[in-house]
Coordinates of C-alpha atoms in Angstrom, one line a residue:
M1 CA 51.8 -49.8 35.5
K2 CA 53.9 -51.9 37.9
K3 CA 57.3 -52.6 36.6
D4 CA 60.4 -54.4 37.7
V5 CA 63.1 -51.8 37.6
H6 CA 66.0 -54.2 38.5
W7 CA 66.4 -55.5 34.9
I8 CA 66.1 -51.9 33.6
D9 CA 69.0 -50.8 35.9
A10 CA 71.0 -53.7 34.7
K11 CA 70.5 -52.8 31.0
L12 CA 71.3 -49.2 31.7
V13 CA 74.6 -50.3 33.2
F14 CA 75.2 -52.5 30.1
I15 CA 74.7 -49.5 27.8
Q16 CA 76.9 -47.2 29.9
T17 CA 79.7 -49.7 30.1
K18 CA 79.7 -50.2 26.4
I19 CA 79.6 -46.5 25.7
K20 CA 82.7 -46.0 27.9
E21 CA 84.4 -48.8 26.1
N22 CA 83.8 -47.0 22.8
I23 CA 85.0 -43.7 24.2
K24 CA 88.2 -45.3 25.4
V25 CA 88.9 -46.6 21.9
H26 CA 87.5 -43.9 19.7
G27 CA 87.5 -40.8 21.8
N28 CA 85.3 -38.0 20.5
L29 CA 84.6 -39.6 17.1
F30 CA 81.1 -40.7 15.9
P31 CA 79.9 -44.1 14.9
E32 CA 78.8 -44.7 11.3
P33 CA 75.0 -45.2 10.8
A34 CA 75.1 -49.0 10.9
S35 CA 77.5 -51.6 12.1
V36 CA 79.3 -54.2 10.1
H37 CA 79.2 -57.6 11.9
L38 CA 77.8 -55.7 14.9
N39 CA 80.8 -53.4 15.1
Y40 CA 80.6 -49.7 14.3
K41 CA 83.4 -47.9 12.5
F42 CA 84.0 -44.5 13.9
G43 CA 84.8 -41.3 12.0
E44 CA 83.9 -37.7 11.5
N45 CA 80.6 -35.8 12.0
V46 CA 78.9 -36.6 8.7
S47 CA 75.7 -38.4 7.5
W48 CA 72.3 -37.9 9.2
T49 CA 73.0 -40.0 12.4
P50 CA 75.9 -38.7 14.5
S51 CA 73.7 -36.8 17.0
F52 CA 72.2 -40.1 18.1
W53 CA 75.6 -40.8 19.6
T54 CA 75.6 -37.4 21.2
G55 CA 72.1 -38.1 22.5
M56 CA 73.4 -41.2 24.2
M57 CA 76.1 -39.1 25.9
W58 CA 73.4 -36.7 27.2
L59 CA 71.3 -39.6 28.6
S60 CA 74.3 -41.0 30.3
Y61 CA 75.3 -37.7 31.7
E62 CA 71.8 -37.0 33.0
L63 CA 71.7 -40.3 34.7
T64 CA 75.2 -40.4 36.2
G65 CA 76.7 -36.9 36.1
E66 CA 80.0 -38.5 35.2
A67 CA 82.6 -36.2 33.7
I68 CA 83.6 -38.6 30.9
Y69 CA 80.3 -38.0 29.2
R70 CA 80.4 -34.3 29.6
Q71 CA 83.9 -34.1 28.0
V72 CA 82.6 -35.9 24.9
I73 CA 79.5 -33.7 24.9
E74 CA 81.6 -30.6 24.8
A75 CA 83.6 -31.9 21.9
H76 CA 80.4 -32.8 20.1
L77 CA 78.8 -29.5 20.6
E78 CA 81.8 -27.8 18.9
S79 CA 81.7 -30.4 16.1
F80 CA 78.0 -29.6 15.4
N81 CA 78.7 -25.9 15.6
Q82 CA 81.5 -26.3 13.0
R83 CA 79.3 -28.6 10.8
L84 CA 76.7 -25.7 10.7
K85 CA 79.3 -23.1 10.0
L86 CA 81.0 -25.1 7.2
D87 CA 77.7 -26.3 5.7
I88 CA 78.7 -30.0 5.9
E89 CA 75.9 -32.2 4.5
M90 CA 73.2 -29.7 5.5
D91 CA 71.1 -30.1 2.4
N92 CA 68.4 -32.2 4.1
H93 CA 65.7 -32.1 6.7
D94 CA 67.9 -34.0 9.2
I95 CA 69.2 -30.7 10.5
G96 CA 66.5 -31.3 13.1
F97 CA 68.1 -34.5 14.3
Y98 CA 71.6 -32.9 14.4
F99 CA 70.6 -30.2 16.9
S100 CA 67.7 -31.8 18.8
L101 CA 70.2 -34.2 20.4
S102 CA 73.2 -31.8 20.7
H103 CA 72.6 -28.1 21.3
I104 CA 68.9 -28.3 22.4
P105 CA 69.8 -30.4 25.5
E106 CA 72.6 -28.0 26.3
Y107 CA 70.3 -25.0 26.0
R108 CA 67.5 -26.6 28.0
L109 CA 69.5 -28.2 30.7
N110 CA 72.3 -25.6 31.1
H111 CA 70.7 -22.4 29.6
A112 CA 73.8 -22.0 27.4
S113 CA 73.6 -18.8 25.4
D114 CA 75.9 -20.1 22.7
S115 CA 73.6 -23.0 22.1
R116 CA 70.7 -20.7 22.0
K117 CA 72.2 -18.9 19.0
I118 CA 73.2 -22.1 17.3
I119 CA 69.7 -23.5 17.6
V120 CA 68.3 -20.4 15.8
A121 CA 71.0 -20.5 13.1
A122 CA 70.2 -24.2 12.5
A123 CA 66.5 -23.5 12.3
D124 CA 67.3 -20.7 9.8
K125 CA 69.1 -23.3 7.7
L126 CA 66.2 -25.8 7.9
V127 CA 63.5 -23.3 6.9
V128 CA 65.4 -22.6 3.7
R129 CA 64.0 -26.0 2.6
Y130 CA 60.4 -24.8 3.1
L131 CA 58.4 -24.6 -0.1
D132 CA 55.7 -21.9 0.4
V133 CA 53.6 -23.0 -2.5
A134 CA 53.2 -26.5 -1.0
G135 CA 53.5 -25.7 2.7
I136 CA 56.2 -28.4 3.1
I137 CA 59.9 -28.9 4.0
Q138 CA 61.6 -30.8 1.3
A139 CA 63.3 -33.8 2.7
W140 CA 66.4 -34.4 0.5
G141 CA 68.4 -32.5 -2.0
D142 CA 68.5 -28.9 -3.2
P143 CA 65.4 -27.3 -4.9
D144 CA 66.7 -28.3 -8.4
D145 CA 67.1 -32.0 -7.5
S146 CA 64.8 -33.6 -10.0
E147 CA 64.5 -36.9 -8.0
N148 CA 63.6 -35.2 -4.7
R149 CA 62.0 -31.9 -5.6
G150 CA 58.8 -31.4 -3.6
R151 CA 59.3 -34.6 -1.6
I152 CA 58.5 -35.0 2.0
I153 CA 59.1 -38.1 4.3
I154 CA 57.5 -39.3 7.5
D155 CA 60.8 -39.0 9.4
C156 CA 60.6 -35.2 9.2
N157 CA 57.9 -35.3 11.9
M158 CA 60.7 -35.6 14.4
N159 CA 62.8 -32.8 12.9
L160 CA 60.2 -30.1 13.3
C161 CA 61.0 -29.8 17.0
L162 CA 64.0 -27.6 16.1
L163 CA 61.6 -25.1 14.5
Y164 CA 59.3 -25.0 17.5
E165 CA 62.3 -24.5 19.8
A166 CA 63.5 -21.6 17.6
Y167 CA 60.0 -20.0 17.9
Q168 CA 60.1 -20.4 21.7
I169 CA 63.6 -18.8 21.8
T170 CA 62.9 -15.9 19.5
G171 CA 59.2 -15.3 19.5
D172 CA 59.3 -15.3 15.7
R173 CA 56.0 -17.0 14.7
S174 CA 57.3 -17.9 11.2
Y175 CA 59.2 -20.9 12.6
Y176 CA 56.1 -22.2 14.2
D177 CA 53.9 -21.5 11.1
K178 CA 56.2 -23.4 8.8
A179 CA 56.5 -26.4 11.1
Y180 CA 52.7 -26.5 11.6
A181 CA 52.0 -26.2 7.9
H182 CA 54.3 -29.1 7.2
I183 CA 52.9 -31.4 9.9
K184 CA 49.3 -30.7 8.7
N185 CA 50.3 -31.7 5.2
A186 CA 52.1 -34.8 6.6
Q187 CA 48.9 -35.6 8.4
K188 CA 46.8 -35.1 5.3
Y189 CA 48.9 -36.8 2.7
L190 CA 51.3 -39.2 4.4
V191 CA 48.6 -40.9 6.5
R192 CA 46.4 -43.2 4.6
E193 CA 42.7 -43.8 5.3
D194 CA 43.5 -47.0 7.2
N195 CA 46.0 -45.1 9.4
S196 CA 49.1 -46.7 7.9
T197 CA 51.6 -44.3 6.4
H198 CA 53.4 -43.6 3.2
H199 CA 57.2 -43.3 3.6
T200 CA 57.4 -40.4 1.2
Y201 CA 55.0 -38.1 -0.7
Y202 CA 55.6 -35.8 -3.7
F203 CA 54.2 -32.4 -4.3
D204 CA 54.5 -30.3 -7.5
S205 CA 57.2 -27.8 -6.5
E206 CA 55.8 -25.2 -8.9
T207 CA 52.1 -25.4 -8.1
G208 CA 52.0 -27.1 -4.7
E209 CA 49.7 -29.8 -6.1
P210 CA 49.8 -33.1 -4.2
L211 CA 51.0 -35.8 -6.5
R212 CA 51.6 -39.3 -5.1
G213 CA 52.8 -41.4 -2.2
T214 CA 55.8 -43.7 -2.6
T215 CA 58.4 -45.5 -0.5
A216 CA 62.2 -45.3 -0.4
Q217 CA 62.9 -48.0 2.1
G218 CA 59.7 -50.0 2.5
Y219 CA 58.6 -53.2 0.8
S220 CA 56.4 -51.4 -1.8
D221 CA 54.7 -48.2 -2.4
S222 CA 51.5 -49.6 -1.0
S223 CA 53.0 -51.4 2.1
C224 CA 53.8 -49.8 5.5
W225 CA 57.4 -49.4 6.3
S226 CA 57.7 -50.2 10.0
R227 CA 60.2 -47.5 11.0
G228 CA 58.2 -44.9 9.1
Q229 CA 55.1 -45.9 11.1
A230 CA 57.1 -45.6 14.3
W231 CA 58.3 -42.1 13.2
A232 CA 54.6 -41.3 12.7
V233 CA 53.5 -42.4 16.1
Y234 CA 56.3 -40.5 17.9
G235 CA 56.4 -37.5 15.6
F236 CA 52.7 -36.7 15.6
A237 CA 52.7 -37.0 19.4
L238 CA 55.6 -34.6 19.7
N239 CA 53.9 -32.1 17.3
Y240 CA 50.8 -32.3 19.5
L241 CA 53.0 -31.4 22.5
Y242 CA 54.1 -28.1 20.7
T243 CA 50.8 -27.1 19.1
D244 CA 47.9 -28.5 21.3
D245 CA 46.2 -29.6 18.1
E246 CA 44.1 -32.4 19.3
S247 CA 43.8 -33.8 15.8
L248 CA 47.5 -34.5 15.8
L249 CA 47.2 -36.5 19.0
E250 CA 44.3 -38.5 17.4
T251 CA 46.4 -39.2 14.4
A252 CA 49.3 -40.5 16.6
L253 CA 46.8 -42.7 18.4
A254 CA 45.4 -44.1 15.2
N255 CA 48.9 -44.7 13.8
A256 CA 49.8 -46.5 17.1
D257 CA 46.7 -48.7 17.0
Y258 CA 47.5 -49.7 13.4
F259 CA 51.0 -50.6 14.3
L260 CA 50.0 -52.7 17.3
R261 CA 47.7 -54.9 15.2
Y262 CA 50.8 -56.0 13.2
L263 CA 53.3 -56.7 16.0
P264 CA 54.5 -60.3 16.1
E265 CA 54.3 -62.5 19.2
D266 CA 57.5 -61.2 20.7
D267 CA 56.5 -57.5 20.1
V268 CA 59.5 -56.7 17.9
P269 CA 58.4 -55.7 14.4
Y270 CA 59.5 -56.9 11.0
W271 CA 61.1 -54.3 8.8
D272 CA 57.8 -53.7 7.0
L273 CA 54.4 -54.3 8.4
Y274 CA 53.5 -56.3 5.3
F275 CA 55.2 -59.1 7.1
T276 CA 53.9 -60.5 10.4
S277 CA 55.6 -63.9 10.5
G278 CA 58.3 -66.0 8.9
D279 CA 61.9 -65.5 8.1
E280 CA 61.9 -61.9 7.0
Y281 CA 64.2 -59.4 8.8
R282 CA 63.1 -57.8 12.0
D283 CA 63.8 -54.1 12.6
T284 CA 64.6 -53.6 16.3
S285 CA 65.2 -49.9 15.6
A286 CA 61.5 -49.5 14.6
G287 CA 60.5 -51.3 17.9
S288 CA 62.7 -48.9 19.9
I289 CA 61.2 -45.8 18.3
L290 CA 57.7 -47.2 18.7
A291 CA 58.3 -47.9 22.4
C292 CA 59.3 -44.2 22.9
G293 CA 56.3 -43.0 20.9
L294 CA 53.9 -45.1 22.9
L295 CA 55.3 -43.8 26.2
E296 CA 55.1 -40.2 25.0
L297 CA 51.5 -40.8 23.9
A298 CA 50.5 -42.4 27.2
K299 CA 51.5 -39.2 29.0
H300 CA 48.8 -37.2 27.1
L301 CA 45.9 -39.6 27.8
P302 CA 43.7 -39.5 30.9
I303 CA 44.3 -42.1 33.5
T304 CA 40.8 -43.4 32.8
D305 CA 41.6 -44.0 29.1
E306 CA 42.4 -47.7 28.8
R307 CA 44.8 -47.0 25.9
R308 CA 47.1 -45.3 28.4
S309 CA 47.8 -48.5 30.3
Q310 CA 47.8 -50.5 27.0
Y311 CA 50.5 -48.3 25.5
E312 CA 52.6 -48.3 28.6
E313 CA 52.4 -52.1 28.9
T314 CA 53.2 -52.7 25.2
A315 CA 56.2 -50.3 25.4
Y316 CA 57.4 -52.2 28.5
S317 CA 56.9 -55.5 26.6
I318 CA 58.8 -54.3 23.5
V319 CA 61.7 -53.1 25.6
R320 CA 61.8 -56.2 27.7
S321 CA 61.8 -58.4 24.6
L322 CA 64.6 -56.3 23.1
S323 CA 66.6 -56.6 26.3
E324 CA 66.2 -60.3 26.6
H325 CA 66.7 -61.5 23.1
Y326 CA 68.2 -58.7 20.9
T327 CA 71.1 -57.0 22.6
T328 CA 74.8 -57.7 22.2
E329 CA 75.3 -58.3 25.9
G330 CA 78.0 -60.9 26.4
E331 CA 79.4 -60.4 22.8
A332 CA 82.8 -58.9 22.0
V333 CA 81.3 -56.2 19.7
N334 CA 80.8 -52.5 20.0
G335 CA 77.1 -52.2 18.9
F336 CA 74.2 -52.4 21.3
V337 CA 71.0 -53.8 19.8
K338 CA 71.1 -56.4 17.0
H339 CA 68.7 -57.2 14.2
A340 CA 68.1 -53.7 13.1
V341 CA 67.7 -52.6 9.5
Y342 CA 68.9 -49.5 7.8
S343 CA 67.6 -50.0 4.3
I344 CA 66.9 -53.3 2.6
P345 CA 66.2 -51.7 -0.9
N346 CA 69.6 -50.0 -0.7
D347 CA 71.4 -53.0 0.8
L348 CA 72.5 -51.0 3.9
G349 CA 72.9 -52.1 7.5
I350 CA 70.7 -55.2 7.2
D351 CA 70.4 -57.3 10.3
E352 CA 72.9 -55.1 12.1
C353 CA 73.1 -52.5 14.9
C354 CA 71.8 -49.1 13.8
L355 CA 72.8 -46.0 15.7
W356 CA 69.3 -44.6 16.0
G357 CA 68.0 -47.9 17.2
D358 CA 70.6 -48.0 20.0
Y359 CA 69.7 -44.5 21.0
Y360 CA 65.9 -45.0 21.1
Y361 CA 66.4 -48.3 23.0
Y362 CA 68.4 -46.3 25.6
E363 CA 65.8 -43.5 25.6
A364 CA 63.0 -46.0 26.1
L365 CA 64.8 -47.6 29.1
V366 CA 65.2 -44.1 30.6
R367 CA 61.5 -43.3 30.1
L368 CA 60.6 -46.6 31.8
R369 CA 63.0 -45.9 34.7
K370 CA 62.2 -42.3 35.6
V371 CA 60.3 -39.1 34.8
W372 CA 62.3 -37.7 31.9
K373 CA 61.8 -34.5 29.9
P374 CA 62.5 -35.3 26.2
Y375 CA 65.1 -33.4 24.2
W376 CA 62.7 -33.4 21.3

């Protein structure tokens, strides 16, 4: 795929400039998950999203080598270490997000022995959530949480990378086996016959019996939440990377093809794929995740496979559209990519900047610009 890199370089500079502006004002603090009027409030390392800010530091440091990013990274590494030690909001599957964008890059890029130990300790915390009888990692809440007992969500596809990393570090097969059991159940129960996805699925926590698919953030239980479908594309592709299970690659491809059928004319999806036109909210964060997933998928296809060039070109088109029409460039705000959605049913972060959306937009630009080894 031929691509004009000049606009990509300009957008990378835009992001790095805005990151530095935020560091100057907020130091080592973390943005909240979503902006308010396109401005993030900054605070402590809580909620499920802070590592996306750390991930943006890592991307910046890899691209530029500038000390300002490394200084923040070092503070963040210690913050995540303390979060693990003090058990701060660790009763969820997002432990994978926390450490995939903080200590895993430190271990892979710098061979840091401290990060090696922390990755394994974090994986140990994550596998506590594994329900043997069902072969799943419960997404939210403790085992006695009546609302979330036996519940998985499509987002967890991304979090399993922490367990694969712990297996590679220790040689302990149990990390791999639990991750693989979960992704196979996600493949079997979260993916519908038409290759759309449920956001969540319930299993009986006592018997392991599969119960029902539902949504938490989509339009309805029977619709396809766009960010969830993007997690499916990217997540199944990454699990294929670790397992060599060709069926996972085929599932990711089928999820991608389903998503592409519902992209609107400018290639930036609505918040749920039930909508393809009209005045409904877009979700630029879903578009950014999808672009990264398509570029990851393309790497695993033969050059002769026409889907390879299709996915690369679509990812390029999504990122170009985001860059031209959806960023905050020229506005006096501290967010990056507008028109994202956190959760419409919960009235959170609607038509705002969302931290993960900003991160994946940045990752997609990096993927388009250079050969890049994922942190996932």
